[in-house]
């Protein structure tokens, strides 16, 4: 698989319908964030409960949202969009989280969101063109991240199995995945090499977890029967009351969530948007089926987190359980995407309480999602760092590695003011600017492509 994308795949030019969808969707997500009904940043969602109750101010909640999101916006979202030519949720939805919560009036939130959408669709193209004209083209160099991201990402089920079920099962899963990747590359060279391996790995993880839960439920059956015979237990769980109130709050706004689901699914159907790091590169290569697979597997890692934080805080996720991403990629036309997106969000909101109870009944399956998320972060963290150093080498050889690697290490030493996942791509951008300044000072000669 080539490390570089085709030149035309990185252009950030949009048709009028695409521009309108982005602007309207940004306005809608900012309005929903202002209402504290949903945010994209999972870390912000728990803080919204205090805001909803009036125990936290709008300015304080905005500060939390900005602090948790700024690094992802400028360190990951913008560089990924500029290098792939594909929009992503960090660039679109994290800023509308901030702007929506910041807006002091309900009518101002959608205006600020729409303004950000306009900046994205009209401003990124110019920045992209300007950057590609520089003597040191750091955006093209950033495309070096594609190969490590796409291949290392395929290993996340192996890491999750190892963490939850030990080295033996993890080793078996690793051998199986390696064999499947090699077989796919040999037998189906046009298919994304990690697609079958990831599918089998995720199925193995779910199978191991479900088997453990079934065994535990059978072992506890006698104990439950004994407790039932002793008399009914008191049902005064305060968390159950909180979860019920939060679910009811979300159901009251079901039509608005259906519009949101329709909009996100439509944006995905237009193929100018990717829901993750690996997905962005796959969308840029026009491999929509592989992109749908990757984002579908990620869903298993985020459903429990989004469900539990939504039930605890009364605020949902801007992309829901992210099922609308893969569904949108595969939709044959925009109208079907709108209908499917609305129905998927309606089902998610209506089934939220039942899903919470189901996750409580299957603790190993719930824990698997935690391990999946951790494994995804580990694999992508290594892939992004390695790919960023490859980009640094492409830009400036040893000097490029010194500058980019030095900036990354400095960020670590300073306590990570830029989150680790975004630090390496941000270092490539800053390093590229530094190398261009050195070129203009006649202190550096760019490496020929």
PDB file of N, CA and C in Angstrom, residues 295-345:
ATOM      1  N   UNK A 295     -14.804   1.905  10.814  1.00  0.00           N
ATOM      2  CA  UNK A 295     -15.631   2.660  11.758  1.00  0.00           C
ATOM      3  C   UNK A 295     -16.672   1.778  12.431  1.00  0.00           C
ATOM      4  N   UNK A 296     -17.118   0.726  11.759  1.00  0.00           N
ATOM      5  CA  UNK A 296     -18.061  -0.197  12.399  1.00  0.00           C
ATOM      6  C   UNK A 296     -17.397  -0.925  13.565  1.00  0.00           C
ATOM      7  N   UNK A 297     -16.142  -1.352  13.398  1.00  0.00           N
ATOM      8  CA  UNK A 297     -15.455  -2.037  14.483  1.00  0.00           C
ATOM      9  C   UNK A 297     -15.196  -1.097  15.661  1.00  0.00           C
ATOM     10  N   UNK A 298     -14.954   0.169  15.365  1.00  0.00           N
ATOM     11  CA  UNK A 298     -14.725   1.140  16.441  1.00  0.00           C
ATOM     12  C   UNK A 298     -15.966   1.324  17.305  1.00  0.00           C
ATOM     13  N   UNK A 299     -17.127   1.112  16.711  1.00  0.00           N
ATOM     14  CA  UNK A 299     -18.384   1.295  17.457  1.00  0.00           C
ATOM     15  C   UNK A 299     -18.388   0.470  18.739  1.00  0.00           C
ATOM     16  N   UNK A 300     -17.862  -0.765  18.667  1.00  0.00           N
ATOM     17  CA  UNK A 300     -17.896  -1.649  19.825  1.00  0.00           C
ATOM     18  C   UNK A 300     -17.094  -1.086  21.001  1.00  0.00           C
ATOM     19  N   UNK A 301     -16.116  -0.254  20.708  1.00  0.00           N
ATOM     20  CA  UNK A 301     -15.318   0.324  21.771  1.00  0.00           C
ATOM     21  C   UNK A 301     -15.948   1.540  22.419  1.00  0.00           C
ATOM     22  N   UNK A 302     -16.963   2.125  21.759  1.00  0.00           N
ATOM     23  CA  UNK A 302     -17.492   3.387  22.260  1.00  0.00           C
ATOM     24  C   UNK A 302     -18.947   3.327  22.709  1.00  0.00           C
ATOM     25  N   UNK A 303     -19.673   2.272  22.347  1.00  0.00           N
ATOM     26  CA  UNK A 303     -21.081   2.195  22.763  1.00  0.00           C
ATOM     27  C   UNK A 303     -21.233   2.261  24.285  1.00  0.00           C
ATOM     28  N   UNK A 304     -20.510   1.433  25.068  1.00  0.00           N
ATOM     29  CA  UNK A 304     -20.705   1.502  26.526  1.00  0.00           C
ATOM     30  C   UNK A 304     -20.336   2.864  27.116  1.00  0.00           C
ATOM     31  N   UNK A 305     -19.245   3.460  26.629  1.00  0.00           N
ATOM     32  CA  UNK A 305     -18.838   4.769  27.140  1.00  0.00           C
ATOM     33  C   UNK A 305     -19.903   5.817  26.860  1.00  0.00           C
ATOM     34  N   UNK A 306     -20.366   5.885  25.618  1.00  0.00           N
ATOM     35  CA  UNK A 306     -21.348   6.895  25.250  1.00  0.00           C
ATOM     36  C   UNK A 306     -22.670   6.650  25.964  1.00  0.00           C
ATOM     37  N   UNK A 307     -23.071   5.374  26.060  1.00  0.00           N
ATOM     38  CA  UNK A 307     -24.342   5.059  26.716  1.00  0.00           C
ATOM     39  C   UNK A 307     -24.311   5.428  28.195  1.00  0.00           C
ATOM     40  N   UNK A 308     -23.258   5.042  28.895  1.00  0.00           N
ATOM     41  CA  UNK A 308     -23.206   5.300  30.335  1.00  0.00           C
ATOM     42  C   UNK A 308     -23.060   6.789  30.638  1.00  0.00           C
ATOM     43  N   UNK A 309     -22.228   7.509  29.878  1.00  0.00           N
ATOM     44  CA  UNK A 309     -22.087   8.945  30.126  1.00  0.00           C
ATOM     45  C   UNK A 309     -23.364   9.690  29.758  1.00  0.00           C
ATOM     46  N   UNK A 310     -24.069   9.230  28.730  1.00  0.00           N
ATOM     47  CA  UNK A 310     -25.335   9.870  28.360  1.00  0.00           C
ATOM     48  C   UNK A 310     -26.389   9.650  29.443  1.00  0.00           C
ATOM     49  N   UNK A 311     -26.458   8.438  29.969  1.00  0.00           N
ATOM     50  CA  UNK A 311     -27.430   8.139  31.023  1.00  0.00           C
ATOM     51  C   UNK A 311     -27.085   8.847  32.326  1.00  0.00           C
ATOM     52  N   UNK A 312     -25.806   9.059  32.570  1.00  0.00           N
ATOM     53  CA  UNK A 312     -25.397   9.720  33.809  1.00  0.00           C
ATOM     54  C   UNK A 312     -25.536  11.233  33.733  1.00  0.00           C
ATOM     55  N   UNK A 313     -25.333  11.807  32.538  1.00  0.00           N
ATOM     56  CA  UNK A 313     -25.296  13.264  32.420  1.00  0.00           C
ATOM     57  C   UNK A 313     -26.539  13.861  31.783  1.00  0.00           C
ATOM     58  N   UNK A 314     -27.288  13.068  31.018  1.00  0.00           N
ATOM     59  CA  UNK A 314     -28.424  13.620  30.295  1.00  0.00           C
ATOM     60  C   UNK A 314     -28.035  14.283  28.999  1.00  0.00           C
ATOM     61  N   UNK A 315     -26.791  14.082  28.553  1.00  0.00           N
ATOM     62  CA  UNK A 315     -26.306  14.649  27.297  1.00  0.00           C
ATOM     63  C   UNK A 315     -25.792  13.509  26.415  1.00  0.00           C
ATOM     64  N   UNK A 316     -26.179  13.519  25.154  1.00  0.00           N
ATOM     65  CA  UNK A 316     -25.842  12.439  24.227  1.00  0.00           C
ATOM     66  C   UNK A 316     -24.586  12.818  23.435  1.00  0.00           C
ATOM     67  N   UNK A 317     -24.169  11.937  22.539  1.00  0.00           N
ATOM     68  CA  UNK A 317     -23.036  12.216  21.666  1.00  0.00           C
ATOM     69  C   UNK A 317     -23.512  12.829  20.365  1.00  0.00           C
ATOM     70  N   UNK A 318     -22.762  13.779  19.840  1.00  0.00           N
ATOM     71  CA  UNK A 318     -23.135  14.429  18.581  1.00  0.00           C
ATOM     72  C   UNK A 318     -23.264  13.406  17.459  1.00  0.00           C
ATOM     73  N   UNK A 319     -22.406  12.405  17.459  1.00  0.00           N
ATOM     74  CA  UNK A 319     -22.489  11.345  16.446  1.00  0.00           C
ATOM     75  C   UNK A 319     -23.172  10.098  16.983  1.00  0.00           C
ATOM     76  N   UNK A 320     -23.827  10.192  18.135  1.00  0.00           N
ATOM     77  CA  UNK A 320     -24.457   9.024  18.722  1.00  0.00           C
ATOM     78  C   UNK A 320     -23.438   7.944  19.016  1.00  0.00           C
ATOM     79  N   UNK A 321     -23.783   6.710  18.685  1.00  0.00           N
ATOM     80  CA  UNK A 321     -22.849   5.602  18.848  1.00  0.00           C
ATOM     81  C   UNK A 321     -21.900   5.488  17.656  1.00  0.00           C
ATOM     82  N   UNK A 322     -21.948   6.474  16.751  1.00  0.00           N
ATOM     83  CA  UNK A 322     -21.131   6.568  15.522  1.00  0.00           C
ATOM     84  C   UNK A 322     -21.531   5.526  14.472  1.00  0.00           C
ATOM     85  N   UNK A 323     -22.635   4.830  14.661  1.00  0.00           N
ATOM     86  CA  UNK A 323     -23.112   3.903  13.632  1.00  0.00           C
ATOM     87  C   UNK A 323     -23.489   4.625  12.343  1.00  0.00           C
ATOM     88  N   UNK A 324     -23.848   5.892  12.451  1.00  0.00           N
ATOM     89  CA  UNK A 324     -24.238   6.634  11.248  1.00  0.00           C
ATOM     90  C   UNK A 324     -23.058   6.855  10.308  1.00  0.00           C
ATOM     91  N   UNK A 325     -21.829   6.771  10.825  1.00  0.00           N
ATOM     92  CA  UNK A 325     -20.669   6.918   9.937  1.00  0.00           C
ATOM     93  C   UNK A 325     -20.622   5.807   8.895  1.00  0.00           C
ATOM     94  N   UNK A 326     -20.461   4.529   9.304  1.00  0.00           N
ATOM     95  CA  UNK A 326     -20.362   3.477   8.287  1.00  0.00           C
ATOM     96  C   UNK A 326     -21.620   3.336   7.447  1.00  0.00           C
ATOM     97  N   UNK A 327     -22.775   3.577   8.051  1.00  0.00           N
ATOM     98  CA  UNK A 327     -24.003   3.507   7.269  1.00  0.00           C
ATOM     99  C   UNK A 327     -23.993   4.570   6.181  1.00  0.00           C
ATOM    100  N   UNK A 328     -23.585   5.776   6.526  1.00  0.00           N
ATOM    101  CA  UNK A 328     -23.535   6.856   5.546  1.00  0.00           C
ATOM    102  C   UNK A 328     -22.559   6.589   4.418  1.00  0.00           C
ATOM    103  N   UNK A 329     -21.380   6.058   4.739  1.00  0.00           N
ATOM    104  CA  UNK A 329     -20.398   5.784   3.688  1.00  0.00           C
ATOM    105  C   UNK A 329     -20.969   4.885   2.595  1.00  0.00           C
ATOM    106  N   UNK A 330     -21.853   3.960   2.983  1.00  0.00           N
ATOM    107  CA  UNK A 330     -22.331   2.938   2.055  1.00  0.00           C
ATOM    108  C   UNK A 330     -23.666   3.278   1.405  1.00  0.00           C
ATOM    109  N   UNK A 331     -24.293   4.379   1.810  1.00  0.00           N
ATOM    110  CA  UNK A 331     -25.590   4.723   1.249  1.00  0.00           C
ATOM    111  C   UNK A 331     -25.450   5.131  -0.229  1.00  0.00           C
ATOM    112  N   UNK A 332     -26.349   4.646  -1.091  1.00  0.00           N
ATOM    113  CA  UNK A 332     -26.218   4.950  -2.528  1.00  0.00           C
ATOM    114  C   UNK A 332     -26.688   6.346  -2.916  1.00  0.00           C
ATOM    115  N   UNK A 333     -27.512   6.993  -2.060  1.00  0.00           N
ATOM    116  CA  UNK A 333     -27.976   8.340  -2.411  1.00  0.00           C
ATOM    117  C   UNK A 333     -28.259   9.141  -1.140  1.00  0.00           C
ATOM    118  N   UNK A 334     -28.298  10.465  -1.239  1.00  0.00           N
ATOM    119  CA  UNK A 334     -28.472  11.316  -0.051  1.00  0.00           C
ATOM    120  C   UNK A 334     -29.813  11.114   0.654  1.00  0.00           C
ATOM    121  N   UNK A 335     -30.887  10.877  -0.096  1.00  0.00           N
ATOM    122  CA  UNK A 335     -32.202  10.744   0.532  1.00  0.00           C
ATOM    123  C   UNK A 335     -32.259   9.529   1.440  1.00  0.00           C
ATOM    124  N   UNK A 336     -31.678   8.436   0.977  1.00  0.00           N
ATOM    125  CA  UNK A 336     -31.655   7.239   1.808  1.00  0.00           C
ATOM    126  C   UNK A 336     -30.788   7.453   3.043  1.00  0.00           C
ATOM    127  N   UNK A 337     -29.704   8.213   2.891  1.00  0.00           N
ATOM    128  CA  UNK A 337     -28.840   8.529   4.032  1.00  0.00           C
ATOM    129  C   UNK A 337     -29.597   9.340   5.079  1.00  0.00           C
ATOM    130  N   UNK A 338     -30.388  10.318   4.634  1.00  0.00           N
ATOM    131  CA  UNK A 338     -31.172  11.119   5.567  1.00  0.00           C
ATOM    132  C   UNK A 338     -32.154  10.250   6.357  1.00  0.00           C
ATOM    133  N   UNK A 339     -32.844   9.362   5.657  1.00  0.00           N
ATOM    134  CA  UNK A 339     -33.835   8.512   6.321  1.00  0.00           C
ATOM    135  C   UNK A 339     -33.163   7.556   7.303  1.00  0.00           C
ATOM    136  N   UNK A 340     -32.092   6.900   6.840  1.00  0.00           N
ATOM    137  CA  UNK A 340     -31.410   5.925   7.703  1.00  0.00           C
ATOM    138  C   UNK A 340     -30.780   6.599   8.918  1.00  0.00           C
ATOM    139  N   UNK A 341     -30.183   7.758   8.720  1.00  0.00           N
ATOM    140  CA  UNK A 341     -29.570   8.466   9.840  1.00  0.00           C
ATOM    141  C   UNK A 341     -30.584   8.846  10.895  1.00  0.00           C
ATOM    142  N   UNK A 342     -31.755   9.333  10.456  1.00  0.00           N
ATOM    143  CA  UNK A 342     -32.804   9.704  11.405  1.00  0.00           C
ATOM    144  C   UNK A 342     -33.317   8.483  12.163  1.00  0.00           C
ATOM    145  N   UNK A 343     -33.522   7.376  11.463  1.00  0.00           N
ATOM    146  CA  UNK A 343     -34.038   6.165  12.117  1.00  0.00           C
ATOM    147  C   UNK A 343     -33.023   5.573  13.086  1.00  0.00           C
ATOM    148  N   UNK A 344     -31.741   5.597  12.718  1.00  0.00           N
ATOM    149  CA  UNK A 344     -30.699   5.054  13.602  1.00  0.00           C
ATOM    150  C   UNK A 344     -30.635   5.860  14.893  1.00  0.00           C
ATOM    151  N   UNK A 345     -30.665   7.180  14.794  1.00  0.00           N
ATOM    152  CA  UNK A 345     -30.619   8.002  16.004  1.00  0.00           C
ATOM    153  C   UNK A 345     -31.877   7.810  16.849  1.00  0.00           C
TER     154      UNK A 345
END
